[in-house]
Coordinates of C-alpha atoms in Angstrom, one line a residue:
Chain A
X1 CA -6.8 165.1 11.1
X2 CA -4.2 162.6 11.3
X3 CA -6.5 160.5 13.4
X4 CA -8.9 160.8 10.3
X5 CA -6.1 160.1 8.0
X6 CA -4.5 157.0 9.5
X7 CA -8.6 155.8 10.0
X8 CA -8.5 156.3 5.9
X9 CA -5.6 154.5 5.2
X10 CA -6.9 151.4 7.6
X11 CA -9.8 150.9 5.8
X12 CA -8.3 151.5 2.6
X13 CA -5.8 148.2 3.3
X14 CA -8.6 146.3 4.9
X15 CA -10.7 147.1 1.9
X16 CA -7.9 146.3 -0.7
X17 CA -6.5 143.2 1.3
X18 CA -10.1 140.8 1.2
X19 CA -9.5 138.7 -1.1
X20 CA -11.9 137.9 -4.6
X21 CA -12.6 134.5 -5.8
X22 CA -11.5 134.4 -9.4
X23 CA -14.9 134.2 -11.6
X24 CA -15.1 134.7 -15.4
X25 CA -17.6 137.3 -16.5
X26 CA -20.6 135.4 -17.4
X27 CA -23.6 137.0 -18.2
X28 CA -26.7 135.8 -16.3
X29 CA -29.3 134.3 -18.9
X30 CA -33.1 136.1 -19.1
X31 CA -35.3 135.0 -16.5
X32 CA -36.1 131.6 -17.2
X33 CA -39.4 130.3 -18.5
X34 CA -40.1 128.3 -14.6
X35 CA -39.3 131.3 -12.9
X36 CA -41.8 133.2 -15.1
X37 CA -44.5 130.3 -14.8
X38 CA -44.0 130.6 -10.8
X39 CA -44.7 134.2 -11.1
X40 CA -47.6 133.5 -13.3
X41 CA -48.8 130.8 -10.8
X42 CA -48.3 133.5 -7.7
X43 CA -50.3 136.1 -9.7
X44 CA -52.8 132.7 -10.1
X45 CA -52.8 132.1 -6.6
X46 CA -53.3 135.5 -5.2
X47 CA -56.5 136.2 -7.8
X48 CA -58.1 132.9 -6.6
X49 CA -56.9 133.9 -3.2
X50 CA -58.6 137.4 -3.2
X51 CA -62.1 135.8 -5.1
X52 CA -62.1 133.2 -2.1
X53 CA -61.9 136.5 0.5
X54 CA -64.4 138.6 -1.3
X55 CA -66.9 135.8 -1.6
X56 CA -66.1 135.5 2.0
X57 CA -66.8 138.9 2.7
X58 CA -69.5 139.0 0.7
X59 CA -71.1 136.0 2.3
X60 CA -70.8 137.9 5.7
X61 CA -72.6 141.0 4.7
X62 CA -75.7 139.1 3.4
X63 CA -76.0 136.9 5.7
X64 CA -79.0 136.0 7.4
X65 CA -81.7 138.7 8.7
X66 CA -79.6 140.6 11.5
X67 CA -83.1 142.5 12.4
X68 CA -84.6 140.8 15.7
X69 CA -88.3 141.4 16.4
X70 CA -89.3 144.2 18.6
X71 CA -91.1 142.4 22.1
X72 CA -93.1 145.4 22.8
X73 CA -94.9 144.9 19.6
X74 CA -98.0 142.6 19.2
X75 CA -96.9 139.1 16.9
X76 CA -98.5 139.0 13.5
X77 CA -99.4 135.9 11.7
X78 CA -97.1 134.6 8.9
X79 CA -97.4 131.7 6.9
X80 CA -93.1 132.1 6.1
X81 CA -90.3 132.9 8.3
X82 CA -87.7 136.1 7.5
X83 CA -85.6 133.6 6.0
X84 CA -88.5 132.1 3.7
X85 CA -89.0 136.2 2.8
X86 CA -85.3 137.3 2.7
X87 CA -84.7 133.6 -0.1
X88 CA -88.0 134.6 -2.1
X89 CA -86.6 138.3 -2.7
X90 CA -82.8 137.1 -3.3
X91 CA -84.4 134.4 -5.7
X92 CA -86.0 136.7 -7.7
X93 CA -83.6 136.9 -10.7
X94 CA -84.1 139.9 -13.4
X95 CA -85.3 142.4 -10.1
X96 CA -82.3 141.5 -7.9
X97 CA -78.9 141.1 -9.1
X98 CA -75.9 141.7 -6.6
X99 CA -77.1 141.2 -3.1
X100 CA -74.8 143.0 -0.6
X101 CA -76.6 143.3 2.1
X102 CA -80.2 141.7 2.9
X103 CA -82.5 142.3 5.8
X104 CA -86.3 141.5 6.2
X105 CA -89.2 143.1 9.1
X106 CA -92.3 142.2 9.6
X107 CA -95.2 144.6 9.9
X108 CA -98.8 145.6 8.7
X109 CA -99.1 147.2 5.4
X110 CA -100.5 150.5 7.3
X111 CA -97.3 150.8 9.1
X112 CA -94.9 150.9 6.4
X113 CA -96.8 153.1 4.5
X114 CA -97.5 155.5 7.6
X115 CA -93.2 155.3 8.0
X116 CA -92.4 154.8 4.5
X117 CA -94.6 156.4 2.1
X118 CA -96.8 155.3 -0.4
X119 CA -95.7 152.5 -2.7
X120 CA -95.1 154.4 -5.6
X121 CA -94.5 153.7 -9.2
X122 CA -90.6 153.0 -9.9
X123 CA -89.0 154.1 -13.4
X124 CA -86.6 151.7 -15.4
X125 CA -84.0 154.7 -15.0
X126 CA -83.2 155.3 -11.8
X127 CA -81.8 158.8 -12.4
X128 CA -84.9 160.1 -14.3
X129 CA -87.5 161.9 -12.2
X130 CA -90.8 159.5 -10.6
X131 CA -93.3 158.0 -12.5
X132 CA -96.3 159.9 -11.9
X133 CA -99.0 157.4 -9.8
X134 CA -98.7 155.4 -6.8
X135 CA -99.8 151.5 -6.0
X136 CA -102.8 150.6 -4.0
X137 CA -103.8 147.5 -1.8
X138 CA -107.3 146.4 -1.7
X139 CA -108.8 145.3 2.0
X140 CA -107.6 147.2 5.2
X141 CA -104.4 148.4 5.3
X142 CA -104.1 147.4 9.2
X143 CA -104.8 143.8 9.1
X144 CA -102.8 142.8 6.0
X145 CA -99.0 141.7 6.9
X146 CA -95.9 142.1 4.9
X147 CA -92.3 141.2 5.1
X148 CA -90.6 144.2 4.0
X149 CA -87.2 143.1 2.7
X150 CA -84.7 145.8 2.2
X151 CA -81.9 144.5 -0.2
X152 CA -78.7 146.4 -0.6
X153 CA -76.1 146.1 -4.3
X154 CA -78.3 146.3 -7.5
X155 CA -81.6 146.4 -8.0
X156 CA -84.1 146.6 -11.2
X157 CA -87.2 147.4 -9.8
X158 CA -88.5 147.2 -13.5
X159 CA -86.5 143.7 -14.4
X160 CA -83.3 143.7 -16.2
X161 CA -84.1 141.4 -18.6
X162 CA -86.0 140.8 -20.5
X163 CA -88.2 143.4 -22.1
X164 CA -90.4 141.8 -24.4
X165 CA -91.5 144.3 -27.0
X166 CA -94.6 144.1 -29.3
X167 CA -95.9 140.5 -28.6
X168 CA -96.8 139.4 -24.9
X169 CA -94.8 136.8 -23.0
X170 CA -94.5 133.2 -24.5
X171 CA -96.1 134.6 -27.5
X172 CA -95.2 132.3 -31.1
X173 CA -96.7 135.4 -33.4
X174 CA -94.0 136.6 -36.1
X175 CA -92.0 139.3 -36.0
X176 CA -91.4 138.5 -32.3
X177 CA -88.6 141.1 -31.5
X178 CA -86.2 138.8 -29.1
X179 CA -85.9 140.2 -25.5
X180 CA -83.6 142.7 -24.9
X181 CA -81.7 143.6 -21.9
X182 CA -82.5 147.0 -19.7
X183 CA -80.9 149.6 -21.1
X184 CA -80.9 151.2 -17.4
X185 CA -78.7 151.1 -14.7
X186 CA -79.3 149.2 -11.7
X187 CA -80.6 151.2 -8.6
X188 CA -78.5 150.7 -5.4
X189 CA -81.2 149.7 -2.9
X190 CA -84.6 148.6 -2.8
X191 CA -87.5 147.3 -0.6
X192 CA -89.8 144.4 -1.5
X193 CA -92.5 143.6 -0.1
X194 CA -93.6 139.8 0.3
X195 CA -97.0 139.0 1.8
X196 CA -96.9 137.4 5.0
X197 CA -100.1 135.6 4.2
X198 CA -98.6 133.0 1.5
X199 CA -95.0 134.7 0.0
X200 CA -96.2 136.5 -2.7
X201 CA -93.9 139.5 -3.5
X202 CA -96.4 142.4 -4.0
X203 CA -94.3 144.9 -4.9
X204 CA -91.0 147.0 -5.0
X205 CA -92.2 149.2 -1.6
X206 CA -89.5 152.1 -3.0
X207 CA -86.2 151.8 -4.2
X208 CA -83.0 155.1 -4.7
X209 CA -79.6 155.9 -5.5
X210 CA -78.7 158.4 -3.2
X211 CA -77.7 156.4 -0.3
X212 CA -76.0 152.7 0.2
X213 CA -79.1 151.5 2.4
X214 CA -82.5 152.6 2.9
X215 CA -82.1 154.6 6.2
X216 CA -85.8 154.7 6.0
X217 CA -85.9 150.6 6.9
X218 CA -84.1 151.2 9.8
X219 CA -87.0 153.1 11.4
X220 CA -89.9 150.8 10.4
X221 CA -91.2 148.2 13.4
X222 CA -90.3 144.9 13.4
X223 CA -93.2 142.4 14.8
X224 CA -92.4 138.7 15.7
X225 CA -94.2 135.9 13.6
X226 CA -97.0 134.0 14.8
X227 CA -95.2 130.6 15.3
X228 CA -95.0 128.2 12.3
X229 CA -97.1 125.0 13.6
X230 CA -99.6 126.9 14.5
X231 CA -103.1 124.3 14.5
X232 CA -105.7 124.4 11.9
X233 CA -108.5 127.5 12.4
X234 CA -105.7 129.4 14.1
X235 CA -104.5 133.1 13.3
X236 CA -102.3 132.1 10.2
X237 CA -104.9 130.2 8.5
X238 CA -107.3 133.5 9.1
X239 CA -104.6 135.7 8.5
X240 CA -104.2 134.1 4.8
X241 CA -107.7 133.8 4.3
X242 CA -107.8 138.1 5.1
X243 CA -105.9 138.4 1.8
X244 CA -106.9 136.6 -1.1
X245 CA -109.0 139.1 -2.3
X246 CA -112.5 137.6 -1.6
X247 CA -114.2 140.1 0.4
X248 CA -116.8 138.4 2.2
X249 CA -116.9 137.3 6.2
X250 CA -114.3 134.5 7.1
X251 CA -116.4 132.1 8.5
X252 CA -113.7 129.1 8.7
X253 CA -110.2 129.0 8.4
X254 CA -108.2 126.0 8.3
X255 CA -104.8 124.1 7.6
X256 CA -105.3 120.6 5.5
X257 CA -102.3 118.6 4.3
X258 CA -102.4 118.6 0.0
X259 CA -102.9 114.8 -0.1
X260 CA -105.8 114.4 2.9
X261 CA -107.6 117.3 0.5
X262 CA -106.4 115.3 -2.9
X263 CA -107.9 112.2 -1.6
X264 CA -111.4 113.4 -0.5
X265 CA -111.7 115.4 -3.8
X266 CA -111.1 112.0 -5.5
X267 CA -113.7 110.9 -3.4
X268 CA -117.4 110.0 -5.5
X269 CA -120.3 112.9 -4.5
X270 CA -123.5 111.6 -3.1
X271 CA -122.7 108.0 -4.3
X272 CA -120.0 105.3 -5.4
X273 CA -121.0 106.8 -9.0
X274 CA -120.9 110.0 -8.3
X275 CA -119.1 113.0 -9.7
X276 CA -115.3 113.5 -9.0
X277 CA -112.2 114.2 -10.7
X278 CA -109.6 111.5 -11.7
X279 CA -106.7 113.5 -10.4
X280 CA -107.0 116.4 -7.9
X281 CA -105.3 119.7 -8.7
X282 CA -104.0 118.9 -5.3
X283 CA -101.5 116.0 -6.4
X284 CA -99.4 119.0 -8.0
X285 CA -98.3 119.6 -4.3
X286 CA -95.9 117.2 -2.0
X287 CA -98.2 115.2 0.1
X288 CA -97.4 117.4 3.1
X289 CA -97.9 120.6 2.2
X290 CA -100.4 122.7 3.9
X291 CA -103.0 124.3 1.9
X292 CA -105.3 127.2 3.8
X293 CA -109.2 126.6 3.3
X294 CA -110.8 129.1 3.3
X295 CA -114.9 129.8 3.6
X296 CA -116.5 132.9 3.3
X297 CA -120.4 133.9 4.0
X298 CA -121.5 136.6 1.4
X299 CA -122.7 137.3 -2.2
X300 CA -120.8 135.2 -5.0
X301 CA -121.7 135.0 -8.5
X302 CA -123.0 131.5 -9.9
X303 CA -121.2 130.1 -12.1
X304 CA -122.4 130.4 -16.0
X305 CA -123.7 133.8 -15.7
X306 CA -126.6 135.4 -14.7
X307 CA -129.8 133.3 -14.4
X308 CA -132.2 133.4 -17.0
X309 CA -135.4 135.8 -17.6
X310 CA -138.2 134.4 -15.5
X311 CA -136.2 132.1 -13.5
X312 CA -136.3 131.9 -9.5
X313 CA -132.7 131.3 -8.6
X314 CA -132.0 131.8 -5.2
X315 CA -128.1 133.6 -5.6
X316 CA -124.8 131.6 -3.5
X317 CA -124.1 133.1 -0.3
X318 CA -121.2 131.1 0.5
X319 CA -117.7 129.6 -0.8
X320 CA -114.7 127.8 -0.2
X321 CA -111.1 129.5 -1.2
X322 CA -107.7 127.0 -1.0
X323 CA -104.5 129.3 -0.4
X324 CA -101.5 127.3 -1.6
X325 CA -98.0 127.6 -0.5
X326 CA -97.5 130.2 -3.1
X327 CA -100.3 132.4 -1.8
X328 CA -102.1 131.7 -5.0
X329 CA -105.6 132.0 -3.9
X330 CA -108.4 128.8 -6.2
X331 CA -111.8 129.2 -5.9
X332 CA -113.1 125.8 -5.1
X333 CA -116.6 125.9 -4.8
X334 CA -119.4 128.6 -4.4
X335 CA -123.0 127.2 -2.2
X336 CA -124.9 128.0 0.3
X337 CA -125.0 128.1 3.3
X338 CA -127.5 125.4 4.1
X339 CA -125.5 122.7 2.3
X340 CA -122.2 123.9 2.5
X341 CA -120.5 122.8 5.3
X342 CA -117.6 124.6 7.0
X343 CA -114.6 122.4 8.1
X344 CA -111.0 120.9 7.8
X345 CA -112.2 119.2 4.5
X346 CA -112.8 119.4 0.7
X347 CA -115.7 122.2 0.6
X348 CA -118.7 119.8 -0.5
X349 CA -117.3 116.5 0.1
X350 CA -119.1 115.9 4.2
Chain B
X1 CA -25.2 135.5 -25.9
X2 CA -23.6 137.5 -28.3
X3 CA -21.9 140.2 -25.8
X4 CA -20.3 143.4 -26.4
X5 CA -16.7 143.2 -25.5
X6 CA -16.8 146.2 -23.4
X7 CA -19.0 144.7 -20.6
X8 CA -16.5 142.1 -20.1
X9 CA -13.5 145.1 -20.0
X10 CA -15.5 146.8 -17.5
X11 CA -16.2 143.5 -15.6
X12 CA -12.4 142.9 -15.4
X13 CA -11.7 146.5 -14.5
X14 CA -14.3 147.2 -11.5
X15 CA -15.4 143.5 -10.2
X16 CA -12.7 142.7 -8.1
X17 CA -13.4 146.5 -6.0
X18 CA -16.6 146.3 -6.0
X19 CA -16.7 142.8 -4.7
X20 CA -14.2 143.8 -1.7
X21 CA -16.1 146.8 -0.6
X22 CA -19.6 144.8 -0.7
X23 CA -18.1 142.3 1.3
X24 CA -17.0 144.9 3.7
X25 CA -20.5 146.5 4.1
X26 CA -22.3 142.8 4.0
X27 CA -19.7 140.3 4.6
X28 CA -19.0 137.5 1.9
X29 CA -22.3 135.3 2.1
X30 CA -23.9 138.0 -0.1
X31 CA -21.1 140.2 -1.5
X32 CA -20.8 138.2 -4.9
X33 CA -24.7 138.5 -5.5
X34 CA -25.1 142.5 -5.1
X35 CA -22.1 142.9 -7.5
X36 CA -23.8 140.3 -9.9
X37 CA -26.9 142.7 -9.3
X38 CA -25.3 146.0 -10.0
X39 CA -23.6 144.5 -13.2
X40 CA -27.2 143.0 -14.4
X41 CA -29.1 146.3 -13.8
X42 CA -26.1 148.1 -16.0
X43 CA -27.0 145.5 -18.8
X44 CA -30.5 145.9 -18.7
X45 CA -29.9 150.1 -19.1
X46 CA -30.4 150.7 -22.8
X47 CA -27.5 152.1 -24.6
X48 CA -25.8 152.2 -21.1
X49 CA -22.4 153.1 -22.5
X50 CA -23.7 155.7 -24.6
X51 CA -25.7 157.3 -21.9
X52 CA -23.1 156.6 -18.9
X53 CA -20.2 158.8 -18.8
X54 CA -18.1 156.8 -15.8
X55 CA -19.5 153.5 -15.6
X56 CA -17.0 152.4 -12.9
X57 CA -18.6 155.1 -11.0
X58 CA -22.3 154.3 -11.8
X59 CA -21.7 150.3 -11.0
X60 CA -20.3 151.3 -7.2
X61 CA -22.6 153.8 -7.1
X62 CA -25.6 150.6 -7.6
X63 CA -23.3 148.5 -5.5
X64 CA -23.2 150.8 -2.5
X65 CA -27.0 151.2 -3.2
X66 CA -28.0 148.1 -3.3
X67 CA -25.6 146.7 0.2
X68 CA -27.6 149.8 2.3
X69 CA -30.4 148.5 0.9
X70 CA -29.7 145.3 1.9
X71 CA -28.1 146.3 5.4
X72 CA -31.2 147.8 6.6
X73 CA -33.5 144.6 5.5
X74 CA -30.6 142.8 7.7
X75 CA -30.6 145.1 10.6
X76 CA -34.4 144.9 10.4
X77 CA -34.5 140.7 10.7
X78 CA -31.6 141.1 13.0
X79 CA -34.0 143.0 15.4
X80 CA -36.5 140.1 15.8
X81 CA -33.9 137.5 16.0
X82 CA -34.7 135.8 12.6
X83 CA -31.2 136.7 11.6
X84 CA -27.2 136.2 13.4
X85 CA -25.4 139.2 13.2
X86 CA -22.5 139.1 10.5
X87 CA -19.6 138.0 11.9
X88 CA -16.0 138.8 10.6
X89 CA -14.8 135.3 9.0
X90 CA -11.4 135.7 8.0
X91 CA -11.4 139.5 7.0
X92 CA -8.8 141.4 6.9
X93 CA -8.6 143.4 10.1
X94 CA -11.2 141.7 11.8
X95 CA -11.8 144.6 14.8
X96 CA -12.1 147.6 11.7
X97 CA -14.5 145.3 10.1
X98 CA -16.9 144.8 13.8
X99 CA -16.4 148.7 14.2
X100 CA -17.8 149.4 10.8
X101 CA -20.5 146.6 11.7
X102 CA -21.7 149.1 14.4
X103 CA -22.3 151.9 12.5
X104 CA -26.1 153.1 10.8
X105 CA -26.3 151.4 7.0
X106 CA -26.1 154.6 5.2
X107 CA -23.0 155.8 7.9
X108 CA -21.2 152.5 6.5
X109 CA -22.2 153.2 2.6
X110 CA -21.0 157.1 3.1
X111 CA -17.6 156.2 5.2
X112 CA -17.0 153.2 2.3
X113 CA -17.5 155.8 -1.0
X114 CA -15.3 158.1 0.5
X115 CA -12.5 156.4 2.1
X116 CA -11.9 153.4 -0.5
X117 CA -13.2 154.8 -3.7
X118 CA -12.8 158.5 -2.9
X119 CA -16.1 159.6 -4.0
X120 CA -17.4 163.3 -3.9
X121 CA -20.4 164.1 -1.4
X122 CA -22.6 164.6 -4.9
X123 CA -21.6 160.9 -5.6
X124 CA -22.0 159.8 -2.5
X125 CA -25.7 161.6 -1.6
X126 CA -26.9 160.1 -5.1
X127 CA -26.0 157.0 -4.0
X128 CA -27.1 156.9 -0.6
X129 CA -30.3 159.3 -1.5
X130 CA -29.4 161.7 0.6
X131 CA -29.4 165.5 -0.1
X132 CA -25.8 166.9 -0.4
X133 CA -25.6 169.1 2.6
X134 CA -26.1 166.6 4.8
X135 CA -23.2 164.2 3.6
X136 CA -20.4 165.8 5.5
X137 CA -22.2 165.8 9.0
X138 CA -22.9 161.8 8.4
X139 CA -19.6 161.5 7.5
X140 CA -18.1 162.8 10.9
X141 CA -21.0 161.3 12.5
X142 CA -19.4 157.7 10.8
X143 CA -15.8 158.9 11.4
X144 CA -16.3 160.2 15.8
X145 CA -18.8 156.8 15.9
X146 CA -15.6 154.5 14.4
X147 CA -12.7 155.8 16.2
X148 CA -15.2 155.4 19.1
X149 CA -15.5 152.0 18.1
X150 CA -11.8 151.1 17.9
X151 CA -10.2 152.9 20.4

């Protein structure tokens, strides 16, 4: 106790015996207004910070295609790459809006809808129960090739924006209601698929809300593309020419640059007088880009109807089809087969 | 500023003890600063001398506080070697001062209130936040660890 009580006393004197600077009581003024505007500029600084890391972050996670190709499956022709499929689905607009993640396979149309289902018919509102119905392909199944591109964030399988109600699109009729906005919320995956023949999107394969990615993608094959510079007459060229929706026999395939095809449709027919147009429909494309001709063998309507009563016109059995780089399919010319000659030219012009 | 006189009375009464025991606990670098602290966070209490019975109590009470607060930052920097330990400078008893130094922050807050300002163990666990019971086992914890210390 006395130990405890001389240790008291001790610090008591050591306490009492520092000695205080004299200062006046003085009031420290509010915060000033730099101090606040260096707070204000932190808070600054930390939200741009934070955007910079979740555009980061979101950057990573919809990144390129991290699906690789399965080796023990047979390569299918493909006019675009993944990358060419994955940009055409994230550059859709009103269907796609926040893209977390993005992945893209390649396969045959029978194969997704043997793992996947049938395409069915998607509702505006993704909690409401299915449309009733479900979408068909024409042509075989088994030799038509899709990208299917699974995209992960929000998804309007029926687009967000906008509904035009009443009067079709581009319409100039009055009233015209203006174009409203989906009422619906956006569904949290979906699948697109994009021809392989072309780029087309086709359609929205399926699309949910129950779960952050389509476990159902994860279990559909994964092919490897036919190689890009592929040679005129080769698989790609045949593979596009499989899906324009002409169903007669593919009888030639090829690759022609726009302008070679531009210039010999330019070209007079039969003489330096001859029939031609001023300006090919083929000048709307860069000179380089590769437009599939296609020639079929089989029945084809003549152009301005049906013959007349009495008449002995002997019906086409052959025509030319140009697949652009959009996969947009042009009748060129319908002949036969006699005078139409197949090769890497303007149908009509050899 | 137009101040009420009584902050300046109670400035004149407590300052100069509050400044010494602070500079005990942290040494006189920062000493000046926590008492500034305590005295601004009394200001900023609405209707603090309506609502504070003993406001010489409640300002050591923040003082205290805010130098175990402040300790354990220090011990923390001290530990990766950012920071020199406080050294004695011209104190008063410079070997009571190293043998405080040695103790636990909240064994130098407890030993501080009790010895200098005679505070009760309910005073001293608010201030520490520590539950009452336990104040008189820190304390002889403090008091076997100093006597350790200095003899």
């Amino acid at each position: 106790v006395s130990q405890d009580l001389e240790l008291e006393q001790r610090l008591r004197s050591a306490i009492a015996r520092v000695s205080v600077p004299d200062r006046a009581f003085r009031a420290r003024m509010p915060r000033s207004v730099l101090s606040k505007m260096l707070v204000g500029g932190g808070v600054i600084v930390l939200f741009v910070a934070a955007l910079g890391v979740g555009q980061l972050l979101t950057g990573y996670r919809s990144g390129p295609a991290a699906s690789t190709a399965d080796p023990s499956l047979a390569p299918l022709p493909s006019t675009i790459t993944s990358a060419q499929a994955i940009a055409s689905v994230r550059g859709l607009g009103d269907p796609v809006g926040r893209v977390d993640r993005i992945d893209a396979k390649l396969m045959t149309l029978e194969e997704y809808l043997r793992v996947a289902g049938p395409i069915r018919v998607l509702p505006g509102d993704p909690r409401s129960t299915d449309a009733p119905g479900i979408i068909g392909f024409a042509g075989d199944p088994s030799t038509r090739y899709v990208w299917v591109v699974a995209v992960s964030g929000e998804v309007w399988p029926q687009p967000r924006v906008p509904i035009s109600w009443g009067n079709p699109p581009f319409a100039t009729l009055s009233p015209n209601p203006a174009p409203s906005p989906t009422p619906y919320p956006p569904y949290r995956w979906g699948m697109f698929l994009v021809d392989a023949a072309g780029g087309t999107r086709l359609a929205v394969g399926d699309a949910g809300i129950a779960e952050g990615w389509p476990a159902v993608f994860d279990r559909l094959p994964n092919h490897a593309a036919v190689a890009a510079n592929a040679t005129p007459g080769d698989a790609v060229a045949a593979a596009a020419c499989a899906t324009t929706g002409y169903d007669g026999a593919v009888v030639g395939a090829f690759r022609v640059r726009a302008e070679q095809l531009a210039i010999q449709d330019e070209t007079p027919r039969g003489s330096p007088t001859g029939p031609h147009p001023m300006q090919s429909q083929f000048r709307a494309y860069a000179p380089d880009t590769l437009i599939v001709l296609c020639y079929y063998d089989g029945p084809i309507a003549a152009p301005g109807g049906p013959p007349g009563q009495g008449s002995t016109f002997r019906p086409y059995d052959r025509y030319a089809v140009a697949v652009d780089n959009t996969g947009r399919a042009i009748l060129l010319v319908a002949g036969r087969r006699d005078t139409l000659t197949v090769g890497p030219h303007m149908p009509g012009t050899r | 500023v137009q101040l009420d006189r009584r902050w300046e009375a109670l400035y004149d009464e407590c300052r100069s003890d509050l400044y010494r025991v602070a500079v005990y606990l942290l040494g006189a670098s920062e000493a000046e600063e926590v008492v500034q602290d305590a005295f601004e966070r009394a200001m900023r209490e609405q209707d603090f001398f309506d609502r504070v019975q003993a406001p010489a109590a409640w300002l050591r009470t923040v003082t205290v506080r805010l130098s175990v607060s402040r300790l354990r930052r220090r011990a923390m920097l001290e530990r990766i070697h950012l920071r020199a330990p406080e050294r004695a400078n011209g104190l008063p008893d410079p070997e009571l001062y190293d043998a405080l130094r040695s103790l636990p922050p909240l064994q130098r807050g407890a030993i501080v209130l009790r010895y200098f300002f005679g505070s009760d163990y309910a005073e001293i666990a608010r201030a520490l936040g520590m539950s009452e019971k336990s104040i008189g086992a820190t304390l002889t914890r403090a008091r076997t660890a100093l006597k350790k210390e200095l003899s």
